[in-house]
Coordinates of C-alpha atoms in Angstrom, one line a residue:
M149 CA -10.5 -75.1 45.7
K150 CA -10.5 -72.0 47.3
I151 CA -6.7 -70.5 47.9
T152 CA -8.1 -67.5 49.7
N153 CA -11.5 -66.1 50.4
D154 CA -11.8 -64.5 47.7
I155 CA -9.3 -66.6 45.1
V156 CA -10.0 -69.8 43.3
Y157 CA -8.9 -71.8 41.7
I158 CA -10.0 -73.3 38.2
G159 CA -7.5 -74.8 36.2
V160 CA -6.9 -78.7 35.2
N161 CA -4.4 -81.9 34.9
D162 CA -3.4 -83.0 31.9
H163 CA -3.1 -86.5 32.4
N164 CA -3.4 -87.4 27.8
I165 CA 0.1 -85.7 27.4
D166 CA 3.0 -88.0 27.1
L167 CA 5.5 -84.9 25.6
F168 CA 5.8 -81.2 27.5
E169 CA 6.4 -78.9 24.9
G170 CA 7.3 -81.9 22.5
Q171 CA 10.0 -83.1 24.2
Y172 CA 10.4 -82.8 28.3
V173 CA 8.6 -86.6 29.6
V174 CA 6.3 -86.4 32.0
P175 CA 5.2 -88.9 33.6
N176 CA 2.9 -88.0 36.0
G177 CA 1.0 -85.6 32.8
M178 CA 0.4 -82.2 33.5
A179 CA -0.6 -78.9 35.1
Y180 CA -2.3 -75.2 33.6
N181 CA -3.6 -73.4 36.1
S182 CA -5.9 -70.8 36.2
Y183 CA -7.9 -68.4 39.1
V184 CA -10.4 -66.2 39.3
I185 CA -10.5 -63.1 41.6
L186 CA -13.8 -62.6 43.0
D187 CA -14.7 -59.0 44.0
N188 CA -16.4 -56.1 43.1
K189 CA -15.2 -56.5 40.3
I190 CA -13.5 -59.9 39.2
A191 CA -10.9 -61.0 37.4
V192 CA -9.6 -64.1 35.6
M193 CA -6.0 -65.1 35.7
D194 CA -4.9 -66.6 32.2
T195 CA -6.6 -69.8 30.3
V196 CA -5.8 -72.9 29.9
D197 CA -5.0 -75.7 27.1
R198 CA -7.1 -76.0 24.5
N199 CA -8.1 -79.7 25.0
F200 CA -9.3 -78.4 27.8
T201 CA -12.0 -76.0 26.8
H202 CA -15.0 -77.6 28.0
E203 CA -13.5 -78.4 31.7
W204 CA -12.3 -74.8 32.3
L205 CA -15.5 -72.8 31.5
D206 CA -17.2 -75.6 33.5
N207 CA -15.2 -74.9 36.6
L208 CA -15.2 -70.8 35.4
N209 CA -18.7 -71.4 35.8
K210 CA -19.3 -72.7 39.1
A211 CA -16.2 -70.4 40.5
L212 CA -18.7 -67.1 39.0
N213 CA -22.2 -68.9 41.2
G214 CA -24.6 -66.9 38.0
K215 CA -21.9 -63.8 38.3
K216 CA -20.4 -62.4 34.8
P217 CA -16.7 -61.6 34.5
D218 CA -14.3 -58.0 34.5
Y219 CA -11.9 -59.2 33.6
L220 CA -9.6 -61.7 31.6
V221 CA -6.0 -61.3 32.7
I222 CA -3.3 -63.0 30.1
Q223 CA 0.3 -62.5 31.6
H224 CA 1.8 -65.0 29.6
M225 CA 1.0 -66.3 25.2
E226 CA 2.2 -69.4 25.3
P227 CA -0.7 -71.8 24.1
D228 CA -1.5 -73.9 27.0
H229 CA -1.3 -70.4 28.5
S230 CA -4.0 -68.3 26.0
A231 CA -5.6 -71.0 23.3
N232 CA -8.6 -70.3 25.2
I233 CA -9.1 -66.2 24.9
V234 CA -11.2 -66.6 22.1
N235 CA -14.2 -69.5 23.1
F236 CA -14.1 -67.6 26.9
I237 CA -14.8 -63.6 24.9
K238 CA -18.0 -65.5 23.1
A239 CA -18.9 -67.4 26.5
Y240 CA -17.9 -63.7 28.0
P241 CA -17.9 -60.9 25.3
N242 CA -18.5 -58.2 27.7
T243 CA -15.5 -59.1 29.4
K244 CA -11.9 -56.6 29.0
I245 CA -8.6 -58.4 28.8
V246 CA -5.6 -57.5 30.8
S247 CA -2.4 -58.2 29.1
S248 CA 0.7 -56.2 27.9
D249 CA 1.2 -54.7 24.3
K250 CA 3.4 -57.7 22.7
A251 CA 1.4 -60.1 24.2
F252 CA -1.7 -57.9 22.0
K253 CA 0.6 -58.5 18.8
M254 CA 1.3 -62.4 19.7
M255 CA -3.1 -62.5 19.7
N256 CA -3.1 -61.3 16.5
Q257 CA 0.2 -63.7 15.6
F258 CA -2.9 -66.6 17.2
F259 CA -5.7 -65.4 16.4
G260 CA -5.9 -63.1 13.6
D261 CA -7.6 -60.7 16.6
D262 CA -6.5 -57.9 18.8
F263 CA -9.4 -58.1 20.4
K264 CA -8.8 -53.6 20.4
D265 CA -12.3 -53.4 21.4
K266 CA -11.4 -55.2 24.7
Q267 CA -7.6 -53.7 25.2
V268 CA -6.3 -52.7 28.4
V269 CA -3.1 -52.4 27.9
I270 CA -0.6 -52.5 30.8
K271 CA 3.4 -52.5 31.7
E272 CA 5.2 -52.5 34.9
G273 CA 3.9 -50.6 37.8
D274 CA 1.0 -50.1 36.4
T275 CA -2.1 -51.6 38.6
L276 CA -5.8 -52.9 38.2
N277 CA -8.4 -51.9 41.3
L278 CA -10.8 -54.1 41.4
G279 CA -12.4 -53.1 44.9
K280 CA -11.2 -54.6 47.7
H281 CA -8.3 -56.0 46.2
I282 CA -5.5 -54.1 44.1
L283 CA -3.3 -55.7 40.9
H284 CA 0.4 -54.6 40.5
F285 CA 1.4 -55.6 36.9
V286 CA 5.5 -56.3 37.1
A287 CA 7.1 -56.8 33.9
A288 CA 9.1 -59.9 33.6
P289 CA 10.5 -60.6 30.1
M290 CA 12.2 -63.5 28.7
V291 CA 11.2 -65.5 32.2
H292 CA 10.2 -66.8 29.0
W293 CA 8.9 -65.6 26.7
P294 CA 9.1 -61.2 25.9
E295 CA 5.7 -60.4 27.3
V296 CA 5.5 -61.9 30.3
M297 CA 4.0 -59.7 33.4
V298 CA 3.9 -61.5 36.1
T299 CA 1.2 -60.0 39.0
Y300 CA 0.5 -59.6 42.7
D301 CA -2.0 -58.7 44.8
E302 CA -1.6 -57.0 47.9
T303 CA -4.3 -57.8 50.0
D304 CA -3.5 -60.9 50.0
K305 CA -0.4 -61.2 49.6
V306 CA -0.1 -63.5 46.7
L307 CA 2.1 -63.2 43.5
F308 CA 0.5 -64.7 40.6
S309 CA 4.4 -65.9 39.4
A310 CA 2.7 -66.2 35.1
D311 CA 5.5 -69.6 34.2
G312 CA 8.2 -69.6 37.2
F313 CA 8.1 -71.4 40.4
G314 CA 6.6 -73.4 38.3
K315 CA 6.9 -77.6 37.6
F316 CA 6.3 -80.8 35.5
G317 CA 3.0 -82.8 37.2
A318 CA -0.7 -83.1 38.0
L319 CA -1.3 -82.0 40.8
D320 CA -3.5 -84.8 41.7
V321 CA 0.0 -86.6 41.9
N322 CA 2.4 -86.5 44.8
E323 CA 5.8 -85.8 44.0
D324 CA 9.2 -84.3 44.9
W325 CA 9.0 -80.4 44.2
A326 CA 12.3 -80.0 44.5
C327 CA 13.0 -82.8 41.3
E328 CA 10.6 -81.9 38.5
A329 CA 10.8 -78.1 39.6
R330 CA 14.7 -78.7 39.1
R331 CA 13.9 -80.0 35.7
Y332 CA 11.3 -77.9 34.1
Y333 CA 13.3 -74.4 35.0
I334 CA 16.0 -76.0 33.3
G335 CA 14.8 -76.9 30.3
I336 CA 12.3 -74.4 29.2
V337 CA 13.9 -71.2 31.9
G338 CA 17.6 -72.0 32.7
K339 CA 18.7 -69.9 29.0
Y340 CA 17.5 -66.5 30.6
G341 CA 19.3 -66.7 34.6
L342 CA 19.8 -63.2 33.7
Q343 CA 16.3 -62.4 33.5
V344 CA 15.4 -64.9 36.9
Q345 CA 17.7 -62.6 39.0
A346 CA 15.9 -59.7 38.1
L347 CA 13.0 -60.6 38.3
L348 CA 13.3 -62.3 42.2
K349 CA 15.2 -58.3 42.7
K350 CA 11.6 -57.0 42.4
A351 CA 10.1 -60.1 44.4
S352 CA 12.0 -59.1 47.1
T353 CA 10.2 -56.5 48.1
L354 CA 6.9 -57.9 47.6
D355 CA 4.9 -58.9 50.9
I356 CA 5.2 -62.4 49.3
K357 CA 2.7 -65.3 51.3
I358 CA 1.4 -67.5 48.6
I359 CA 3.0 -68.0 45.1
C360 CA 0.2 -69.3 42.2
P361 CA 2.0 -70.8 39.1
L362 CA 0.8 -70.7 36.3
H363 CA 1.8 -74.9 36.4
G364 CA 2.0 -77.4 38.9
P365 CA 0.4 -76.3 43.0
I366 CA -0.1 -73.3 45.3
L367 CA 3.2 -72.6 46.8
K368 CA 1.9 -71.4 50.5
D369 CA 4.5 -72.8 53.7
N370 CA 7.9 -72.0 53.5
L371 CA 8.6 -69.6 50.5
G372 CA 11.9 -68.6 51.2
Y373 CA 13.2 -72.8 50.0
Y374 CA 11.5 -72.1 46.9
I375 CA 12.8 -69.0 46.6
N376 CA 16.6 -70.1 47.9
L377 CA 16.5 -72.9 45.1
Y378 CA 15.4 -69.9 41.7
D379 CA 18.2 -68.0 42.9
T380 CA 20.8 -70.9 43.5
W381 CA 19.2 -72.1 39.3
S382 CA 19.1 -69.0 37.7
A383 CA 22.1 -67.1 39.3
Y384 CA 23.9 -70.6 38.0
R385 CA 25.3 -72.5 41.2
P386 CA 25.9 -75.7 41.8
E387 CA 22.8 -76.8 43.8
E388 CA 25.1 -79.1 45.9
E389 CA 28.6 -80.6 45.9
G390 CA 28.5 -83.7 43.5
I391 CA 29.9 -85.6 40.5
C392 CA 27.5 -85.6 37.4
I393 CA 29.4 -88.5 35.5
C394 CA 27.5 -88.8 32.1
Y395 CA 28.4 -91.0 28.4
T396 CA 27.7 -93.2 25.8
S397 CA 29.6 -95.9 25.3
V398 CA 29.4 -99.1 21.6
Y399 CA 31.0 -101.9 22.8
G400 CA 31.1 -101.9 26.5
H401 CA 34.6 -100.4 28.1
T402 CA 33.5 -96.4 27.4
K403 CA 31.4 -97.5 29.7
K404 CA 33.5 -100.0 32.0
A405 CA 36.4 -97.0 32.7
V406 CA 33.4 -94.5 34.5
E407 CA 32.3 -98.0 36.0
L408 CA 35.5 -97.5 37.6
L409 CA 35.9 -93.8 37.5
A410 CA 32.5 -94.1 40.2
E411 CA 34.1 -96.7 42.1
K412 CA 37.1 -94.3 43.0
L413 CA 35.4 -91.8 43.4
K414 CA 33.6 -92.9 46.0
A415 CA 36.6 -94.9 47.8
N416 CA 37.2 -91.6 47.5
G417 CA 35.1 -89.8 49.8
C418 CA 33.3 -88.0 47.0
P419 CA 29.6 -87.1 48.9
K420 CA 27.5 -87.7 45.9
V421 CA 27.8 -89.6 42.5
V422 CA 25.5 -90.0 39.7
V423 CA 26.0 -91.6 36.4
N424 CA 23.9 -91.5 33.5
D425 CA 24.3 -93.3 29.9
L426 CA 22.8 -90.2 27.9
A427 CA 21.5 -93.0 24.7
R428 CA 19.9 -94.0 27.5
S429 CA 18.7 -91.3 29.8
D430 CA 15.9 -89.0 29.9
M431 CA 18.3 -86.1 28.4
A432 CA 16.2 -83.5 30.7
E433 CA 17.2 -85.8 33.7
C434 CA 21.0 -85.3 33.2
V435 CA 21.1 -81.4 31.5
E436 CA 19.6 -81.6 35.1
D437 CA 21.8 -83.5 36.5
A438 CA 25.0 -81.9 35.6
F439 CA 23.2 -78.1 36.7
R440 CA 22.3 -80.0 40.6
Y441 CA 26.2 -81.0 41.0
N442 CA 29.9 -78.6 41.1
K443 CA 32.1 -81.7 39.0
L444 CA 31.4 -83.0 35.5
V445 CA 33.1 -85.5 33.5
L446 CA 31.8 -86.5 29.8
A447 CA 33.5 -89.4 28.4
T448 CA 32.1 -90.5 25.2
T449 CA 34.0 -92.1 21.4
T450 CA 35.1 -90.8 18.9
Y451 CA 32.6 -91.6 16.4
N452 CA 32.9 -90.1 12.3
S453 CA 35.6 -88.0 13.4
E454 CA 33.7 -86.3 16.1
I455 CA 32.2 -87.1 19.3
F456 CA 29.0 -90.2 19.3
P457 CA 25.4 -87.6 18.1
F458 CA 24.0 -88.0 22.3
M459 CA 26.8 -86.6 23.7
R460 CA 26.9 -83.8 20.9
E461 CA 22.9 -83.5 21.5
F462 CA 23.8 -83.3 25.2
I463 CA 26.7 -80.7 25.1
N464 CA 24.4 -78.6 22.8
H465 CA 22.2 -78.1 25.9
L466 CA 24.6 -77.0 28.2
V467 CA 25.7 -75.1 26.0
E468 CA 22.3 -73.2 25.0
R469 CA 21.5 -72.7 28.3
G470 CA 24.5 -71.5 28.9
Y471 CA 26.1 -73.9 31.8
K472 CA 28.7 -72.1 33.7
N473 CA 30.3 -71.9 37.1
R474 CA 31.4 -76.1 37.4
K475 CA 34.3 -78.5 36.6
V476 CA 34.7 -80.8 33.6
A477 CA 36.7 -83.2 32.9
F478 CA 36.5 -85.0 29.5
I479 CA 37.6 -89.3 29.3
E480 CA 38.0 -90.0 25.3
N481 CA 38.3 -93.1 22.9
G482 CA 39.2 -94.1 20.1
T483 CA 40.8 -97.0 18.5
W484 CA 42.9 -95.0 15.6
A485 CA 42.6 -91.6 16.3
P486 CA 41.0 -90.6 18.9
M487 CA 39.2 -87.0 18.7
A488 CA 36.7 -86.9 21.3
I489 CA 37.6 -84.5 23.8
S490 CA 39.4 -81.4 21.3
T491 CA 35.7 -81.8 19.6
M492 CA 34.0 -81.4 23.5
K493 CA 36.8 -78.4 24.7
N494 CA 36.0 -76.5 21.2
M495 CA 32.3 -77.0 21.3
M496 CA 32.2 -76.1 24.7
S497 CA 34.5 -72.8 23.9
K498 CA 31.8 -71.1 24.2
L499 CA 30.8 -71.3 28.0
V500 CA 32.1 -69.0 30.6
N501 CA 33.4 -70.2 34.1
I502 CA 34.0 -73.0 33.8
T503 CA 37.4 -74.5 34.8
Y504 CA 38.2 -77.8 32.5
L505 CA 40.7 -80.7 35.5
E506 CA 43.8 -81.7 34.2
N507 CA 44.4 -85.1 33.8
N508 CA 41.8 -85.9 31.0
V509 CA 42.2 -89.7 30.0
T510 CA 42.3 -90.8 26.6
I511 CA 41.3 -94.7 26.3
L512 CA 42.9 -96.9 22.6
S513 CA 39.6 -98.4 22.9
N514 CA 40.0 -100.3 25.9
L515 CA 41.8 -100.2 29.4
N516 CA 44.9 -100.5 30.0
K517 CA 47.7 -100.0 32.4
E518 CA 48.8 -96.5 31.3
S519 CA 45.3 -95.3 31.0
T520 CA 44.1 -96.9 34.0
D521 CA 46.5 -95.4 35.7
K522 CA 45.0 -91.7 34.0
L523 CA 42.2 -92.8 35.2
N524 CA 43.9 -93.1 39.1
K525 CA 44.3 -89.1 39.0
L526 CA 41.3 -88.0 37.0
A527 CA 39.8 -90.1 40.3
N528 CA 42.1 -87.6 42.7
E529 CA 41.8 -84.9 40.8
L530 CA 38.0 -84.8 41.0
S531 CA 38.2 -85.9 44.8
E532 CA 41.1 -83.6 46.3
E533 CA 38.3 -82.1 49.2
Y534 CA 37.1 -84.8 49.4
Q535 CA 40.1 -86.9 51.2
L536 CA 38.1 -85.9 54.7
R537 CA 36.0 -87.5 54.4
V538 CA 38.3 -90.6 54.8
D539 CA 39.3 -90.8 57.9
T540 CA 42.4 -92.2 57.7
K541 CA 45.6 -91.4 59.9
E542 CA 47.9 -90.2 57.2
H543 CA 46.2 -87.4 56.5
K544 CA 45.7 -85.9 60.5
T545 CA 49.4 -84.4 60.5
D546 CA 49.5 -82.9 57.8
Y547 CA 51.9 -79.8 59.4
S548 CA 51.6 -78.9 55.5
A549 CA 48.3 -77.2 56.3
L550 CA 50.0 -74.3 57.6
F551 CA 50.7 -72.8 54.8
K552 CA 47.4 -71.8 53.8
I553 CA 47.6 -69.5 56.9
G554 CA 47.7 -65.9 55.1
Y555 CA 45.6 -62.6 55.9
G556 CA 42.6 -64.5 55.0
L557 CA 39.3 -65.4 56.7
Y558 CA 39.0 -69.1 58.8
V559 CA 35.5 -70.3 60.7
V560 CA 36.0 -70.6 64.0
T561 CA 34.1 -73.8 65.4
S562 CA 33.4 -75.2 69.4
K563 CA 31.2 -76.5 70.8
D564 CA 28.6 -74.8 73.9
E565 CA 28.3 -77.3 76.9
N566 CA 25.4 -77.5 75.6
N567 CA 27.0 -80.0 72.9
K568 CA 25.3 -77.2 70.0
D569 CA 28.0 -76.4 67.6
N570 CA 29.1 -73.0 67.0
G571 CA 31.5 -71.5 64.6
L572 CA 32.6 -67.8 63.3
I573 CA 34.3 -65.6 60.8
V574 CA 37.6 -64.6 62.4
N575 CA 40.8 -62.8 59.9
T576 CA 43.4 -63.6 62.5
V577 CA 45.5 -67.0 62.7
S578 CA 49.4 -66.7 62.8
Q579 CA 51.8 -69.8 63.6
V580 CA 53.6 -68.4 65.8
T581 CA 56.5 -70.9 67.1
N582 CA 57.5 -74.3 65.0
T583 CA 59.0 -75.9 67.8
P584 CA 56.4 -76.7 68.5
N585 CA 53.4 -76.1 66.0
R586 CA 51.8 -73.3 67.6
V587 CA 49.2 -71.1 66.7
S588 CA 47.1 -67.3 67.5
V589 CA 44.0 -66.5 67.3
T590 CA 43.0 -63.8 68.3
I591 CA 38.9 -63.3 68.5
N592 CA 36.4 -60.7 70.5
K593 CA 35.7 -60.6 73.1
D594 CA 31.4 -59.9 72.9
N595 CA 30.9 -63.4 70.4
Y596 CA 29.9 -66.5 71.7
S597 CA 33.0 -68.4 70.5
H598 CA 35.2 -66.3 73.1
H599 CA 33.1 -67.0 75.7
I600 CA 32.7 -71.5 74.6
I601 CA 37.0 -71.4 73.8
K602 CA 38.2 -69.6 77.2
Q603 CA 35.7 -72.8 79.1
T604 CA 36.1 -76.2 76.2
G605 CA 40.0 -74.7 75.2
I606 CA 39.9 -76.4 72.0
M607 CA 39.2 -75.3 68.7
N608 CA 38.9 -76.0 65.0
V609 CA 40.2 -73.8 62.6
N610 CA 39.0 -74.0 58.9
F611 CA 41.1 -72.6 55.5
L612 CA 38.2 -71.1 53.6
T613 CA 39.2 -71.2 49.8
T614 CA 38.1 -68.3 47.1
D615 CA 35.5 -70.3 45.6
T616 CA 33.4 -70.0 49.5
P617 CA 29.7 -68.0 48.5
F618 CA 29.3 -65.2 50.3
K619 CA 26.2 -67.4 52.6
V620 CA 28.3 -68.7 54.1
F621 CA 29.8 -65.6 55.6
Q622 CA 26.2 -64.0 56.4
N623 CA 25.8 -67.5 58.3
F624 CA 28.9 -67.1 60.1
G625 CA 30.3 -63.6 60.3
F626 CA 26.6 -61.9 60.8
Q627 CA 25.2 -63.8 63.9
S628 CA 25.3 -64.5 66.9
G629 CA 25.3 -68.9 67.7
R630 CA 24.1 -68.1 71.6
N631 CA 21.0 -67.3 69.2
V632 CA 20.8 -69.4 66.0
D633 CA 22.2 -73.0 65.4
K634 CA 24.6 -72.3 63.2
F635 CA 24.5 -75.2 61.1
K636 CA 21.6 -76.5 60.8
D637 CA 21.5 -77.0 57.7
Y638 CA 24.7 -79.2 57.9
E639 CA 22.4 -82.4 59.0
K640 CA 25.8 -84.5 59.9
P641 CA 28.6 -81.7 59.7
L642 CA 32.1 -84.0 59.5
R643 CA 34.2 -84.3 63.2
S644 CA 37.6 -83.8 63.3
K645 CA 38.8 -85.9 66.8
N646 CA 38.5 -83.3 69.5
N647 CA 34.6 -83.8 67.6
L648 CA 35.1 -80.8 66.6
A649 CA 32.7 -80.0 63.2
I650 CA 34.5 -79.4 60.3
L651 CA 33.0 -77.6 56.9
P652 CA 32.5 -79.8 54.4
N653 CA 32.9 -78.0 51.8
Y654 CA 34.6 -74.7 50.7
I655 CA 37.7 -75.2 52.9
N656 CA 41.2 -76.1 51.5
G657 CA 42.2 -77.0 55.0
F658 CA 41.6 -77.0 58.7
M659 CA 43.5 -77.8 62.0
S660 CA 42.3 -79.4 65.6
L661 CA 43.7 -76.5 68.2
K662 CA 44.2 -77.0 71.8
V663 CA 44.6 -74.0 74.3
T664 CA 47.8 -73.5 76.0
Q665 CA 48.2 -70.4 77.4
Y666 CA 45.5 -67.2 76.8
V667 CA 46.7 -63.2 76.9
D668 CA 44.0 -60.8 77.5
L669 CA 44.8 -57.3 74.8
G670 CA 41.5 -55.7 75.7
T671 CA 38.8 -55.9 73.3
H672 CA 39.6 -59.2 72.3
G673 CA 41.3 -62.2 73.8
M674 CA 44.6 -64.2 72.4
F675 CA 44.2 -68.3 72.3
I676 CA 48.5 -69.9 72.2
C677 CA 47.5 -73.6 71.1
D678 CA 49.3 -76.8 70.3
I679 CA 48.3 -78.8 66.9
T680 CA 46.2 -82.0 67.9
E681 CA 46.0 -82.4 64.1
A682 CA 46.1 -81.0 60.4
R683 CA 45.2 -81.7 57.1
V684 CA 45.2 -81.0 54.3
I685 CA 41.7 -80.5 51.8
S686 CA 42.4 -79.1 48.4
S687 CA 44.7 -77.3 46.8
V688 CA 41.8 -74.6 45.9
P689 CA 43.4 -71.1 47.0
S690 CA 42.9 -69.5 50.4
V691 CA 40.3 -66.2 50.3
T692 CA 42.5 -63.3 51.7
Y693 CA 40.1 -61.1 53.4
A694 CA 41.0 -58.4 50.2
Y695 CA 40.1 -61.1 47.7
Y696 CA 36.5 -61.2 50.0
Q697 CA 35.8 -57.2 49.3
D698 CA 36.7 -57.5 46.2
N699 CA 35.1 -60.5 44.3
I700 CA 32.5 -61.8 47.1
K701 CA 31.0 -59.2 49.6
P702 CA 27.7 -58.0 46.8
K703 CA 28.1 -54.5 45.3
T704 CA 26.6 -51.9 46.6
T705 CA 25.9 -50.3 43.3
A706 CA 22.4 -47.8 43.8
K707 CA 23.7 -43.9 43.8
K708 CA 20.9 -43.5 46.7
G709 CA 19.4 -45.5 49.3
W710 CA 19.5 -47.4 52.4
V711 CA 22.4 -51.1 52.4
C712 CA 21.6 -53.4 54.7
K713 CA 24.9 -54.2 57.7
I714 CA 23.9 -57.7 58.2
C715 CA 22.7 -59.2 54.5
G716 CA 23.7 -56.1 51.8
Y717 CA 20.8 -56.0 50.4
V718 CA 19.8 -52.2 49.4
Y719 CA 17.1 -50.0 49.1
E720 CA 16.7 -47.3 46.8
G721 CA 15.6 -44.8 48.5
E722 CA 16.3 -41.2 50.2
V723 CA 13.7 -41.5 52.8
L724 CA 14.2 -45.2 54.6
P725 CA 10.2 -45.7 56.4
P726 CA 11.2 -46.0 60.0
D727 CA 9.1 -49.9 60.3
F728 CA 10.9 -50.9 57.4
I729 CA 11.9 -55.0 57.5
C730 CA 15.5 -56.4 55.1
P731 CA 13.6 -59.4 52.8
I732 CA 16.7 -60.8 53.2
C733 CA 17.5 -61.7 56.7
K734 CA 14.6 -59.8 58.4
H735 CA 16.4 -56.7 60.6
G736 CA 14.8 -53.7 60.6
A737 CA 15.5 -50.2 60.0
S738 CA 18.0 -50.0 62.4
D739 CA 20.5 -52.4 61.1
F740 CA 20.7 -50.1 57.8
E741 CA 22.9 -47.0 57.5
K742 CA 22.4 -44.4 54.1
I743 CA 24.6 -45.3 50.9
K744 CA 27.1 -41.9 50.8

């Protein structure tokens, strides 16, 4: 299979394997990827698993078409990629081996030979000239072994990413990339998020058109989708709004409570509720779900004065992978001495940035009125911000929403004459009277939203919360709704009764406003408005402008360089090339300012 004119795929598919690394179920097999770069000098990129020696060497021979390789580049020493180094050297004894110093030490451990006379030792920043193709080597320690290097071909703009961007599954099977890549990443690389973030930062300086991993498909289209997912996973951010419930049950009573909780959460408007029986589900899938969603409920029985073994194994997986930035609740069951909650909390005490919910539930053998009432309270606490999805009248005139107003940051939503949703960030929302309840919203005249609201006379104000990620401010604050669709990532926005969009998350309340008066302030316009609808969504604090500056907006850490005024990307260097394009937001050099 040709990747580019000069790069050929020579990997193999493995459908005989049942457990990858002895623990991960792979119903659709595995791919062991290897590549050849055909140039004046020929480089082979990695080998494959020992069970496919002859198939791989046959593929290599066909690709070479009578030529001989000059280099074997070993990026990663895990045996599913390095097992055939000796067999390769037997077939092509004049080839040099290109790898890191740590990798050569590992070769001696695996094969009793570090190939001293064939070594080309490379490190961060080194290059290899093949003729037309120039290979750049980038250190990627602990992604996911310490010796790992990745390779960038500047000619075809290909990143050979080692285990990065890999997935379970053979290449001759069609399946969703994200599901098996997520399970692969969290299971195998998940502990090393900091190291993956460092590699992503290096990769952001490269013009990458194709990603060639050592497992899974070659990635050519929509690379931003894959890179954004890797950024989310490695930063330990929830990928989706939802609640993952993981439980064990001996005689069915804990299972009954979990099923009742799931029903209540769905009735309360929770966007996604996933329930996993830890004794019967694939453990790796359960761990994947815990990382995928922003809330987790752990429910188990007291067992031998501790917890049920499958729950212990599950929590161990979370702890060793550094689970964080989530909300967690507990349900325990015990007939005479329930101890599960205290045991689970103690096991998770090493984790950081975990918010434990208040309404945990203790069941004595079976649900009764008291424990069912506690279950109801837990359901309400878990789903308080999702009440917006339940369209009931009692939520629509909650004027306590006014108490959410401060010198903060808000998303004002509107809709233009083409029925396209729009939104912008504002920090000037104030209550002006309480009889009747009126508020003012001030907007710069240069903003497209000002133009829309003057025409339509209506808007919604969404009160942002302290857990709002920077990407929300980027989306609604750093670009014009006239030129882009700010709601393109929202499949079906929630709507108030004025048919304007409401943000589905990261808000603790909103108001629908009807303009009654307009005040011209020169550069800005002030809209005096009546409140037509108001709701409180959650108790998460409102984000203030100061909180945004201190905790959300990315910090500039470079001593010398240039910062993008649009997205905050930092170019490190005294001189910014005049034709430089920001790799994040794609704005040019004119939108950068020098760091002082």
